[in-house]
PDB file of C-alpha atoms in Angstrom:
ATOM      1  CA  ASP A   1     -31.294 -54.300   9.713  1.00  0.00           C
ATOM      2  CA  SER A   2     -34.404 -55.675  11.691  1.00  0.00           C
ATOM      3  CA  GLY A   3     -36.556 -52.525   9.902  1.00  0.00           C
ATOM      4  CA  VAL A   4     -37.235 -51.226  13.382  1.00  0.00           C
ATOM      5  CA  THR A   5     -35.568 -47.919  13.870  1.00  0.00           C
ATOM      6  CA  GLN A   6     -35.298 -45.920  17.449  1.00  0.00           C
ATOM      7  CA  THR A   7     -34.111 -42.569  17.750  1.00  0.00           C
ATOM      8  CA  PRO A   8     -32.104 -41.359  19.590  1.00  0.00           C
ATOM      9  CA  LYS A   9     -29.318 -44.334  19.783  1.00  0.00           C
ATOM     10  CA  HIS A  10     -28.151 -42.288  23.132  1.00  0.00           C
ATOM     11  CA  LEU A  11     -29.469 -40.018  25.530  1.00  0.00           C
ATOM     12  CA  ILE A  12     -27.578 -38.573  28.504  1.00  0.00           C
ATOM     13  CA  THR A  13     -29.867 -36.398  31.115  1.00  0.00           C
ATOM     14  CA  ALA A  14     -30.107 -35.829  34.716  1.00  0.00           C
ATOM     15  CA  THR A  15     -32.465 -36.986  37.480  1.00  0.00           C
ATOM     16  CA  GLY A  16     -35.693 -35.202  37.628  1.00  0.00           C
ATOM     17  CA  GLN A  17     -35.864 -34.685  33.661  1.00  0.00           C
ATOM     18  CA  ARG A  18     -38.265 -36.209  31.340  1.00  0.00           C
ATOM     19  CA  VAL A  19     -37.402 -37.567  27.964  1.00  0.00           C
ATOM     20  CA  THR A  20     -39.157 -39.350  25.087  1.00  0.00           C
ATOM     21  CA  LEU A  21     -38.042 -42.312  23.171  1.00  0.00           C
ATOM     22  CA  ARG A  22     -39.097 -42.944  19.742  1.00  0.00           C
ATOM     23  CA  CYS A  23     -39.617 -46.316  17.858  1.00  0.00           C
ATOM     24  CA  SER A  24     -40.842 -46.409  13.813  1.00  0.00           C
ATOM     25  CA  PRO A  25     -41.719 -50.095  13.313  1.00  0.00           C
ATOM     26  CA  ARG A  26     -41.648 -52.078  10.650  1.00  0.00           C
ATOM     27  CA  SER A  27     -43.706 -51.289   7.594  1.00  0.00           C
ATOM     28  CA  GLY A  28     -47.172 -52.855   7.744  1.00  0.00           C
ATOM     29  CA  ASP A  29     -46.337 -54.121  11.570  1.00  0.00           C
ATOM     30  CA  LEU A  30     -49.484 -53.095  13.887  1.00  0.00           C
ATOM     31  CA  SER A  31     -47.859 -54.056  17.323  1.00  0.00           C
ATOM     32  CA  VAL A  32     -45.379 -52.358  19.134  1.00  0.00           C
ATOM     33  CA  TYR A  33     -43.723 -53.636  22.190  1.00  0.00           C
ATOM     34  CA  TRP A  34     -41.319 -51.913  24.706  1.00  0.00           C
ATOM     35  CA  TYR A  35     -38.909 -53.327  26.405  1.00  0.00           C
ATOM     36  CA  GLN A  36     -36.283 -52.079  28.860  1.00  0.00           C
ATOM     37  CA  GLN A  37     -32.942 -53.988  29.481  1.00  0.00           C
ATOM     38  CA  SER A  38     -30.844 -53.071  33.011  1.00  0.00           C
ATOM     39  CA  LEU A  39     -28.033 -55.313  34.629  1.00  0.00           C
ATOM     40  CA  ASP A  40     -30.317 -55.660  37.504  1.00  0.00           C
ATOM     41  CA  GLN A  41     -33.259 -56.404  36.021  1.00  0.00           C
ATOM     42  CA  GLY A  42     -32.485 -58.074  32.893  1.00  0.00           C
ATOM     43  CA  LEU A  43     -34.968 -57.950  30.038  1.00  0.00           C
ATOM     44  CA  GLN A  44     -38.353 -56.620  30.892  1.00  0.00           C
ATOM     45  CA  PHE A  45     -41.264 -56.225  29.178  1.00  0.00           C
ATOM     46  CA  LEU A  46     -43.075 -52.799  29.879  1.00  0.00           C
ATOM     47  CA  ILE A  47     -45.715 -52.080  27.439  1.00  0.00           C
ATOM     48  CA  GLN A  48     -47.741 -53.224  24.348  1.00  0.00           C
ATOM     49  CA  TYR A  49     -49.746 -51.210  21.600  1.00  0.00           C
ATOM     50  CA  TYR A  50     -51.703 -52.800  18.925  1.00  0.00           C
ATOM     51  CA  ASN A  51     -53.284 -50.749  16.162  1.00  0.00           C
ATOM     52  CA  GLY A  52     -52.864 -47.547  18.411  1.00  0.00           C
ATOM     53  CA  GLU A  53     -54.634 -48.927  21.263  1.00  0.00           C
ATOM     54  CA  GLU A  54     -52.958 -50.072  24.385  1.00  0.00           C
ATOM     55  CA  ARG A  55     -52.685 -54.080  24.567  1.00  0.00           C
ATOM     56  CA  ALA A  56     -50.998 -55.538  27.352  1.00  0.00           C
ATOM     57  CA  LYS A  57     -48.908 -53.751  30.294  1.00  0.00           C
ATOM     58  CA  GLY A  58     -45.883 -55.042  32.152  1.00  0.00           C
ATOM     59  CA  ASN A  59     -43.615 -53.851  34.966  1.00  0.00           C
ATOM     60  CA  ILE A  60     -43.818 -50.017  33.681  1.00  0.00           C
ATOM     61  CA  LEU A  61     -43.668 -47.379  36.534  1.00  0.00           C
ATOM     62  CA  GLU A  62     -46.334 -44.723  36.798  1.00  0.00           C
ATOM     63  CA  ARG A  63     -43.454 -42.045  35.821  1.00  0.00           C
ATOM     64  CA  PHE A  64     -43.612 -43.791  32.514  1.00  0.00           C
ATOM     65  CA  SER A  65     -46.108 -43.598  29.878  1.00  0.00           C
ATOM     66  CA  ALA A  66     -46.236 -44.467  26.344  1.00  0.00           C
ATOM     67  CA  GLN A  67     -48.529 -44.113  23.266  1.00  0.00           C
ATOM     68  CA  GLN A  68     -48.956 -45.335  19.415  1.00  0.00           C
ATOM     69  CA  PHE A  69     -49.873 -42.711  17.047  1.00  0.00           C
ATOM     70  CA  PRO A  70     -52.104 -43.250  13.831  1.00  0.00           C
ATOM     71  CA  ASP A  71     -49.343 -43.779  11.507  1.00  0.00           C
ATOM     72  CA  LEU A  72     -48.219 -46.531  14.147  1.00  0.00           C
ATOM     73  CA  HIS A  73     -44.693 -44.856  15.486  1.00  0.00           C
ATOM     74  CA  SER A  74     -44.910 -45.139  19.273  1.00  0.00           C
ATOM     75  CA  GLU A  75     -43.269 -43.089  21.647  1.00  0.00           C
ATOM     76  CA  LEU A  76     -41.901 -44.013  25.283  1.00  0.00           C
ATOM     77  CA  ASN A  77     -42.102 -40.972  27.596  1.00  0.00           C
ATOM     78  CA  LEU A  78     -39.959 -41.197  30.630  1.00  0.00           C
ATOM     79  CA  SER A  79     -40.456 -38.397  33.650  1.00  0.00           C
ATOM     80  CA  SER A  80     -38.630 -37.519  36.904  1.00  0.00           C
ATOM     81  CA  LEU A  81     -35.892 -39.882  35.953  1.00  0.00           C
ATOM     82  CA  GLU A  82     -33.930 -41.484  38.502  1.00  0.00           C
ATOM     83  CA  LEU A  83     -30.551 -43.241  38.344  1.00  0.00           C
ATOM     84  CA  GLY A  84     -32.308 -46.442  38.450  1.00  0.00           C
ATOM     85  CA  ASP A  85     -33.901 -45.539  35.062  1.00  0.00           C
ATOM     86  CA  SER A  86     -30.404 -45.854  33.263  1.00  0.00           C
ATOM     87  CA  ALA A  87     -31.038 -48.715  30.824  1.00  0.00           C
ATOM     88  CA  LEU A  88     -31.215 -49.823  27.517  1.00  0.00           C
ATOM     89  CA  TYR A  89     -34.482 -49.791  25.908  1.00  0.00           C
ATOM     90  CA  PHE A  90     -35.783 -51.431  22.989  1.00  0.00           C
ATOM     91  CA  CYS A  91     -38.555 -51.464  21.002  1.00  0.00           C
ATOM     92  CA  ALA A  92     -39.821 -54.602  19.067  1.00  0.00           C
ATOM     93  CA  SER A  93     -42.798 -54.788  16.480  1.00  0.00           C
ATOM     94  CA  MET A  94     -44.655 -57.907  15.464  1.00  0.00           C
ATOM     95  CA  SER A  95     -47.470 -58.315  12.219  1.00  0.00           C
ATOM     96  CA  GLY A  96     -50.758 -58.728  13.391  1.00  0.00           C
ATOM     97  CA  GLY A  97     -51.931 -59.650  16.898  1.00  0.00           C
ATOM     98  CA  SER A  98     -53.608 -62.989  17.218  1.00  0.00           C
ATOM     99  CA  THR A  99     -50.622 -65.592  15.965  1.00  0.00           C
ATOM    100  CA  TYR A 100     -46.969 -65.556  17.432  1.00  0.00           C
ATOM    101  CA  ASN A 101     -45.242 -64.226  14.581  1.00  0.00           C
ATOM    102  CA  GLU A 102     -41.404 -62.913  15.260  1.00  0.00           C
ATOM    103  CA  GLN A 103     -40.924 -59.748  17.099  1.00  0.00           C
ATOM    104  CA  PHE A 104     -38.420 -57.509  15.462  1.00  0.00           C
ATOM    105  CA  PHE A 105     -36.089 -55.339  17.941  1.00  0.00           C
ATOM    106  CA  GLY A 106     -34.732 -52.178  17.003  1.00  0.00           C
ATOM    107  CA  PRO A 107     -31.177 -51.094  18.037  1.00  0.00           C
ATOM    108  CA  GLY A 108     -32.536 -49.648  21.335  1.00  0.00           C
ATOM    109  CA  THR A 109     -31.781 -46.426  22.927  1.00  0.00           C
ATOM    110  CA  ARG A 110     -29.278 -46.406  25.644  1.00  0.00           C
ATOM    111  CA  LEU A 111     -30.542 -43.796  28.241  1.00  0.00           C
ATOM    112  CA  THR A 112     -28.393 -42.569  30.919  1.00  0.00           C
ATOM    113  CA  VAL A 113     -29.519 -40.513  34.026  1.00  0.00           C
ATOM    114  CA  LEU A 114     -26.798 -38.647  35.962  1.00  0.00           C
TER     115      LEU A 114
ATOM    116  CA  ALA B   1     -47.666 -67.267  35.192  1.00  0.00           C
ATOM    117  CA  GLN B   2     -44.916 -68.231  32.940  1.00  0.00           C
ATOM    118  CA  SER B   3     -41.160 -67.941  33.384  1.00  0.00           C
ATOM    119  CA  VAL B   4     -38.007 -68.751  32.460  1.00  0.00           C
ATOM    120  CA  THR B   5     -34.632 -70.006  33.992  1.00  0.00           C
ATOM    121  CA  GLN B   6     -31.650 -70.114  31.788  1.00  0.00           C
ATOM    122  CA  LEU B   7     -28.739 -71.980  34.000  1.00  0.00           C
ATOM    123  CA  GLY B   8     -25.352 -70.503  33.564  1.00  0.00           C
ATOM    124  CA  SER B   9     -24.849 -66.890  33.177  1.00  0.00           C
ATOM    125  CA  HIS B  10     -21.671 -67.876  31.323  1.00  0.00           C
ATOM    126  CA  VAL B  11     -20.739 -70.542  29.440  1.00  0.00           C
ATOM    127  CA  SER B  12     -17.069 -70.728  27.497  1.00  0.00           C
ATOM    128  CA  VAL B  13     -16.588 -73.293  24.813  1.00  0.00           C
ATOM    129  CA  SER B  14     -13.444 -74.073  22.479  1.00  0.00           C
ATOM    130  CA  GLU B  15     -14.157 -73.103  18.935  1.00  0.00           C
ATOM    131  CA  GLY B  16     -15.386 -76.004  17.281  1.00  0.00           C
ATOM    132  CA  ALA B  17     -16.942 -77.636  20.306  1.00  0.00           C
ATOM    133  CA  LEU B  18     -20.256 -78.088  21.011  1.00  0.00           C
ATOM    134  CA  VAL B  19     -22.428 -75.522  22.426  1.00  0.00           C
ATOM    135  CA  LEU B  20     -24.997 -76.250  24.955  1.00  0.00           C
ATOM    136  CA  LEU B  21     -27.412 -73.592  26.571  1.00  0.00           C
ATOM    137  CA  ARG B  22     -29.691 -74.497  28.535  1.00  0.00           C
ATOM    138  CA  CYS B  23     -33.252 -73.261  29.497  1.00  0.00           C
ATOM    139  CA  ASN B  24     -36.360 -74.455  31.656  1.00  0.00           C
ATOM    140  CA  TYR B  25     -39.983 -72.863  31.271  1.00  0.00           C
ATOM    141  CA  SER B  26     -42.809 -72.818  33.567  1.00  0.00           C
ATOM    142  CA  SER B  27     -46.253 -72.270  31.810  1.00  0.00           C
ATOM    143  CA  SER B  28     -49.372 -73.250  32.377  1.00  0.00           C
ATOM    144  CA  VAL B  29     -50.904 -73.631  28.712  1.00  0.00           C
ATOM    145  CA  PRO B  30     -48.938 -74.926  25.830  1.00  0.00           C
ATOM    146  CA  PRO B  31     -45.944 -72.419  25.442  1.00  0.00           C
ATOM    147  CA  TYR B  32     -44.721 -70.791  22.566  1.00  0.00           C
ATOM    148  CA  LEU B  33     -40.854 -70.453  22.917  1.00  0.00           C
ATOM    149  CA  PHE B  34     -37.860 -68.508  21.678  1.00  0.00           C
ATOM    150  CA  TRP B  35     -34.394 -67.798  21.883  1.00  0.00           C
ATOM    151  CA  TYR B  36     -32.919 -64.534  20.773  1.00  0.00           C
ATOM    152  CA  VAL B  37     -29.376 -63.536  20.102  1.00  0.00           C
ATOM    153  CA  GLN B  38     -27.653 -60.044  21.137  1.00  0.00           C
ATOM    154  CA  TYR B  39     -24.511 -59.082  19.696  1.00  0.00           C
ATOM    155  CA  PRO B  40     -22.827 -56.683  21.510  1.00  0.00           C
ATOM    156  CA  ASN B  41     -24.274 -52.741  21.328  1.00  0.00           C
ATOM    157  CA  GLN B  42     -27.028 -54.291  19.052  1.00  0.00           C
ATOM    158  CA  GLY B  43     -30.491 -55.212  19.394  1.00  0.00           C
ATOM    159  CA  LEU B  44     -31.833 -58.931  19.560  1.00  0.00           C
ATOM    160  CA  GLN B  45     -32.311 -61.351  16.486  1.00  0.00           C
ATOM    161  CA  LEU B  46     -34.620 -64.428  16.656  1.00  0.00           C
ATOM    162  CA  LEU B  47     -32.573 -67.716  16.418  1.00  0.00           C
ATOM    163  CA  LEU B  48     -35.611 -69.994  16.520  1.00  0.00           C
ATOM    164  CA  LYS B  49     -39.020 -70.828  17.970  1.00  0.00           C
ATOM    165  CA  TYR B  50     -41.329 -73.381  19.007  1.00  0.00           C
ATOM    166  CA  THR B  51     -45.182 -72.828  18.447  1.00  0.00           C
ATOM    167  CA  THR B  52     -46.571 -75.966  17.948  1.00  0.00           C
ATOM    168  CA  GLY B  53     -45.644 -79.398  15.669  1.00  0.00           C
ATOM    169  CA  ALA B  54     -41.832 -80.421  15.565  1.00  0.00           C
ATOM    170  CA  THR B  55     -40.277 -80.472  18.612  1.00  0.00           C
ATOM    171  CA  LEU B  56     -36.689 -80.366  17.239  1.00  0.00           C
ATOM    172  CA  VAL B  57     -36.734 -76.510  15.766  1.00  0.00           C
ATOM    173  CA  LYS B  58     -33.679 -75.647  13.693  1.00  0.00           C
ATOM    174  CA  GLY B  59     -33.000 -72.092  13.463  1.00  0.00           C
ATOM    175  CA  ILE B  60     -30.384 -69.714  11.831  1.00  0.00           C
ATOM    176  CA  ASN B  61     -26.428 -69.720  11.891  1.00  0.00           C
ATOM    177  CA  GLY B  62     -26.824 -73.668  12.427  1.00  0.00           C
ATOM    178  CA  PHE B  63     -28.230 -73.634  15.951  1.00  0.00           C
ATOM    179  CA  GLU B  64     -31.548 -75.787  16.936  1.00  0.00           C
ATOM    180  CA  ALA B  65     -33.491 -76.998  19.874  1.00  0.00           C
ATOM    181  CA  GLU B  66     -35.342 -79.464  21.039  1.00  0.00           C
ATOM    182  CA  PHE B  67     -39.061 -78.891  22.987  1.00  0.00           C
ATOM    183  CA  LYS B  68     -39.167 -81.516  25.798  1.00  0.00           C
ATOM    184  CA  LYS B  69     -42.411 -80.851  27.451  1.00  0.00           C
ATOM    185  CA  SER B  70     -41.398 -83.642  30.221  1.00  0.00           C
ATOM    186  CA  GLU B  71     -38.772 -82.205  31.411  1.00  0.00           C
ATOM    187  CA  THR B  72     -40.197 -78.149  30.495  1.00  0.00           C
ATOM    188  CA  SER B  73     -36.673 -77.611  28.671  1.00  0.00           C
ATOM    189  CA  PHE B  74     -35.824 -75.890  25.450  1.00  0.00           C
ATOM    190  CA  HIS B  75     -32.040 -75.979  25.330  1.00  0.00           C
ATOM    191  CA  LEU B  76     -30.032 -74.535  22.659  1.00  0.00           C
ATOM    192  CA  THR B  77     -27.475 -76.455  21.052  1.00  0.00           C
ATOM    193  CA  LYS B  78     -24.546 -76.296  17.705  1.00  0.00           C
ATOM    194  CA  PRO B  79     -22.516 -78.998  16.802  1.00  0.00           C
ATOM    195  CA  SER B  80     -19.613 -77.009  16.544  1.00  0.00           C
ATOM    196  CA  ALA B  81     -18.617 -73.369  17.898  1.00  0.00           C
ATOM    197  CA  HIS B  82     -17.965 -70.468  15.658  1.00  0.00           C
ATOM    198  CA  MET B  83     -15.613 -67.351  16.951  1.00  0.00           C
ATOM    199  CA  SER B  84     -18.786 -65.420  15.634  1.00  0.00           C
ATOM    200  CA  ASP B  85     -21.210 -67.110  18.013  1.00  0.00           C
ATOM    201  CA  ALA B  86     -19.501 -65.063  20.746  1.00  0.00           C
ATOM    202  CA  ALA B  87     -22.779 -63.139  21.978  1.00  0.00           C
ATOM    203  CA  GLU B  88     -25.571 -63.235  24.787  1.00  0.00           C
ATOM    204  CA  TYR B  89     -28.263 -65.450  24.439  1.00  0.00           C
ATOM    205  CA  PHE B  90     -31.936 -65.036  25.714  1.00  0.00           C
ATOM    206  CA  CYS B  91     -34.496 -67.648  26.139  1.00  0.00           C
ATOM    207  CA  ALA B  92     -37.866 -66.376  26.226  1.00  0.00           C
ATOM    208  CA  VAL B  93     -41.546 -67.576  26.434  1.00  0.00           C
ATOM    209  CA  GLY B  94     -44.704 -65.963  25.246  1.00  0.00           C
ATOM    210  CA  ASP B  95     -47.679 -65.519  27.073  1.00  0.00           C
ATOM    211  CA  SER B  96     -50.986 -64.966  26.219  1.00  0.00           C
ATOM    212  CA  SER B  97     -50.887 -61.300  25.444  1.00  0.00           C
ATOM    213  CA  TYR B  98     -48.038 -62.358  22.946  1.00  0.00           C
ATOM    214  CA  LYS B  99     -45.347 -60.561  25.090  1.00  0.00           C
ATOM    215  CA  LEU B 100     -42.115 -61.992  25.650  1.00  0.00           C
ATOM    216  CA  ILE B 101     -40.653 -63.048  29.095  1.00  0.00           C
ATOM    217  CA  PHE B 102     -37.230 -63.786  29.317  1.00  0.00           C
ATOM    218  CA  GLY B 103     -34.669 -65.627  30.743  1.00  0.00           C
ATOM    219  CA  SER B 104     -31.772 -63.703  32.664  1.00  0.00           C
ATOM    220  CA  GLY B 105     -29.356 -64.795  29.605  1.00  0.00           C
ATOM    221  CA  THR B 106     -26.345 -66.390  28.823  1.00  0.00           C
ATOM    222  CA  ARG B 107     -22.935 -65.256  27.625  1.00  0.00           C
ATOM    223  CA  LEU B 108     -21.285 -67.505  25.244  1.00  0.00           C
ATOM    224  CA  LEU B 109     -17.672 -67.109  24.927  1.00  0.00           C
ATOM    225  CA  VAL B 110     -15.730 -68.863  22.120  1.00  0.00           C
ATOM    226  CA  ARG B 111     -12.293 -69.596  23.085  1.00  0.00           C
ATOM    227  CA  PRO B 112      -9.660 -69.798  20.045  1.00  0.00           C
TER     228      PRO B 112
END
């Protein structure tokens, strides 16, 4: 158990819909990362937040957005869903923001778009 | 920009045999390098990491990796494979914003 929780574990929805994925980082970790794992794209970094502020952006579509709340949990919002958005979405947390500490990964949310 | 190449999408070894998973990186700055393991239906778990210092890094579960700057490599090894090592392994390089750039992964199969 990494200490990072993600809900829900599985999500099945239809094209055009909007979903929200939730992540609770390890206690005390200020950094939250979102990654997408798909068969064709592999593991890709989407976005990072540090203590409530966006720190870095990767290959995140404009239809996707995220935020980190004062209690440090984070949500990833996916809208106008397409079949190609079906993937495993991971959240990871890391303590601090200035050194390479370990990123701890949650178990992921498997999104299926039908 | 940093990148990672993992040679071999699948590697098959016999139980008790040497495990060698290859990783080459590209980085314009001294790299931070990581190996993660993913068991079926689970998240990623850190095996080991190289930041600075000793080039031979020991990790969990008997794995180790050697950072070779001249070869831009960070290959993962284990002297004797166990059935429980069957999983997918990802090499990653960290960039200046501390995000991870992953390789495409290598699935390790262990034959009895």
